[in-house]
mmCIF file of C-alpha atoms in Angstrom:
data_model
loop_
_atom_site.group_PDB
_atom_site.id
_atom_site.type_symbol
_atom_site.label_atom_id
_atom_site.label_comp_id
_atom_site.label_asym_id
_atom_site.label_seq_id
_atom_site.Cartn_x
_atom_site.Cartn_y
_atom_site.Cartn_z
ATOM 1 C CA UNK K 1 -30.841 132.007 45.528
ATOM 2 C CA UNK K 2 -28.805 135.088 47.280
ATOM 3 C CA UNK K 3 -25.269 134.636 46.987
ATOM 4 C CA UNK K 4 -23.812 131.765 50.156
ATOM 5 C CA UNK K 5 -22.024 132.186 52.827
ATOM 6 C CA UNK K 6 -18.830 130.407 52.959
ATOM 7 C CA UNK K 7 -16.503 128.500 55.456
ATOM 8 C CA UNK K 8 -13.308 126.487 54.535
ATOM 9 C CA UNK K 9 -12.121 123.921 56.951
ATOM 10 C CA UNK K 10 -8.427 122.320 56.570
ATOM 11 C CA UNK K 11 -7.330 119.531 58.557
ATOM 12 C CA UNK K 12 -3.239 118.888 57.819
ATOM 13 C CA UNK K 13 -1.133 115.963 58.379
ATOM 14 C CA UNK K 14 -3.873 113.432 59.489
ATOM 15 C CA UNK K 15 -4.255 109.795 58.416
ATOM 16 C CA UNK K 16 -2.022 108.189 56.048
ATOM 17 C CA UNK K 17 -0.040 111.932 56.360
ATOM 18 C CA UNK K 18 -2.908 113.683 54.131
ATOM 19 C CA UNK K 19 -4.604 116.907 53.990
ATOM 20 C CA UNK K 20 -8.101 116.955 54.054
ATOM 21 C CA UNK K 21 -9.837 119.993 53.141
ATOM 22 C CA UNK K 22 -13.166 121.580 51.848
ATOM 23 C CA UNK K 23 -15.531 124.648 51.036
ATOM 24 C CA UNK K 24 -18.703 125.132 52.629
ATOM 25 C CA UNK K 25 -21.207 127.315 51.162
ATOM 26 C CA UNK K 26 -24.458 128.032 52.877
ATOM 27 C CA UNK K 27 -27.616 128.986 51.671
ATOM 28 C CA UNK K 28 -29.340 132.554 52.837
ATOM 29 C CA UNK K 29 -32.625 130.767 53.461
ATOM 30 C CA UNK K 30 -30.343 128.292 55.988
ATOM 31 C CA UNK K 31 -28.383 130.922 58.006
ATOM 32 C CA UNK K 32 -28.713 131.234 61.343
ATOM 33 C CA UNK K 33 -26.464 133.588 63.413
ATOM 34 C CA UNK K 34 -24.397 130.532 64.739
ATOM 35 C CA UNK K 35 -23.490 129.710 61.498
ATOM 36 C CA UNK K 36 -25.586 127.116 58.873
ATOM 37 C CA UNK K 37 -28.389 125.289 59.829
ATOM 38 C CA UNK K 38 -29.158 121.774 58.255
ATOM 39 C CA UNK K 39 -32.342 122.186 55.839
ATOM 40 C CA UNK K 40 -33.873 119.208 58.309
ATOM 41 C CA UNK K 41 -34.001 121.766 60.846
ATOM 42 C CA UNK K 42 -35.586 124.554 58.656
ATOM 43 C CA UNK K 43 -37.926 122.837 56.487
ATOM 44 C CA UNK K 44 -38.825 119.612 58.240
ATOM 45 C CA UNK K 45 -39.682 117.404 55.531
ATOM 46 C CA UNK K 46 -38.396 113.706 54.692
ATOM 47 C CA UNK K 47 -36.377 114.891 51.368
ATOM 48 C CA UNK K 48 -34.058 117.073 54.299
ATOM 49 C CA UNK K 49 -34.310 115.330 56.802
ATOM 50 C CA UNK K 50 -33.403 111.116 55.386
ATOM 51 C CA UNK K 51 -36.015 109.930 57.528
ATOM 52 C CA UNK K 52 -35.919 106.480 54.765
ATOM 53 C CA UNK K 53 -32.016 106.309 55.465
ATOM 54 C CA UNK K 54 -31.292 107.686 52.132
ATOM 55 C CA UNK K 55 -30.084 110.750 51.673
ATOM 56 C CA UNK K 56 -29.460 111.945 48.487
ATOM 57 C CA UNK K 57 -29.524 114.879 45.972
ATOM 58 C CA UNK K 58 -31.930 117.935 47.119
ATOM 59 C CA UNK K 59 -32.301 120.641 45.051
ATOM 60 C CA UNK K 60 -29.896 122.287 47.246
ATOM 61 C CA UNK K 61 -27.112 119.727 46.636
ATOM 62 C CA UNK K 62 -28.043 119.562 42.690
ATOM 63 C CA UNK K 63 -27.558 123.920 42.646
ATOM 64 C CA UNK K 64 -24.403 123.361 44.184
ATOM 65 C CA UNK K 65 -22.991 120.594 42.244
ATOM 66 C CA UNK K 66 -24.166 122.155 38.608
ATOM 67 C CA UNK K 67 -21.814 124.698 39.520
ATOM 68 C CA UNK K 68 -19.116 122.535 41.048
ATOM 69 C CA UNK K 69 -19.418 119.270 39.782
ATOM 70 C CA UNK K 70 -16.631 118.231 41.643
ATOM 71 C CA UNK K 71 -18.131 119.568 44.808
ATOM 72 C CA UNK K 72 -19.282 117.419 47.722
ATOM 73 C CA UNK K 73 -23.213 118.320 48.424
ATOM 74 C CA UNK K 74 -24.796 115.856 50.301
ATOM 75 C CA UNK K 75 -23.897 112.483 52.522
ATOM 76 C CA UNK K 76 -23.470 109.818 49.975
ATOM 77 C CA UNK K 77 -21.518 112.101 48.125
ATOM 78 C CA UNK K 78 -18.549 112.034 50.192
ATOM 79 C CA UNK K 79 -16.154 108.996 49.388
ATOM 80 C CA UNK K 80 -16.103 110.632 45.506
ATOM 81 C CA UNK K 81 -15.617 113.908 46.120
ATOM 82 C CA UNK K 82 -13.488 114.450 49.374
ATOM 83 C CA UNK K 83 -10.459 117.092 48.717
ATOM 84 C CA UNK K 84 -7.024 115.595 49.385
ATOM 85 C CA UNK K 85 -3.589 116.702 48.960
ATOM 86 C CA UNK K 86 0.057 115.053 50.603
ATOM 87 C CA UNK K 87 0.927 116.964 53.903
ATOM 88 C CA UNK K 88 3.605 119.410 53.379
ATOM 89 C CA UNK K 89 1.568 120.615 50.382
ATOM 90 C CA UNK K 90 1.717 124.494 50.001
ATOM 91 C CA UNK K 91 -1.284 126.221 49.982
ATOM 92 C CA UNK K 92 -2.066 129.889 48.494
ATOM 93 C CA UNK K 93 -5.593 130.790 49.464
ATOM 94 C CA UNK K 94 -6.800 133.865 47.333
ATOM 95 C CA UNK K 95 -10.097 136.259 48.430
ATOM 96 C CA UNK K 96 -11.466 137.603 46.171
ATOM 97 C CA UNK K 97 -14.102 140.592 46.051
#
């Protein structure tokens, strides 16, 4: 796979007074030029698109979360892995090449 595309999203001082924050990364064969599409839209098959009402791992979730374990990669995913931090937490965000 060609190296992702990334977007990070924060949301501070929401419920309970948390942070919520995380890292998208977006495949090359899923770009589109308004951003990522969903691999539903692309490939059109039932593992992408949870036509049973499960969604779980795809090999695009299991890539991601080899490398990230703690990463959150597809819906069922979420309660385990969502980022939180107190508000009023300082954040340094680093770039690097």
């Amino acid at each position: 796979m060609a190296h992702p595309q990334t977007l990070a999203e924060y949301a501070l001082n929401q419920f309970n007074n948390l942070d919520f924050f995380n890292i998208s990364l977006c495949p090359k064969e899923l770009r589109t030029s308004g951003g990522c599409n969903n691999p539903c839209t692309v490939f059109n098959t039932n593992e992408y698109c949870c036509t049973s009402g499960d969604c779980g791992e795809t090999n695009y979730s299991k890539f991601f979360k080899q490398r990230c374990p703690n990463s959150f990669s597809y819906p069922q995913d979420d309660a385990i892995n969502t980022l939180i931090c107190p508000s009023g937490t300082k954040y340094r965000v680093v770039f690097c090449p």
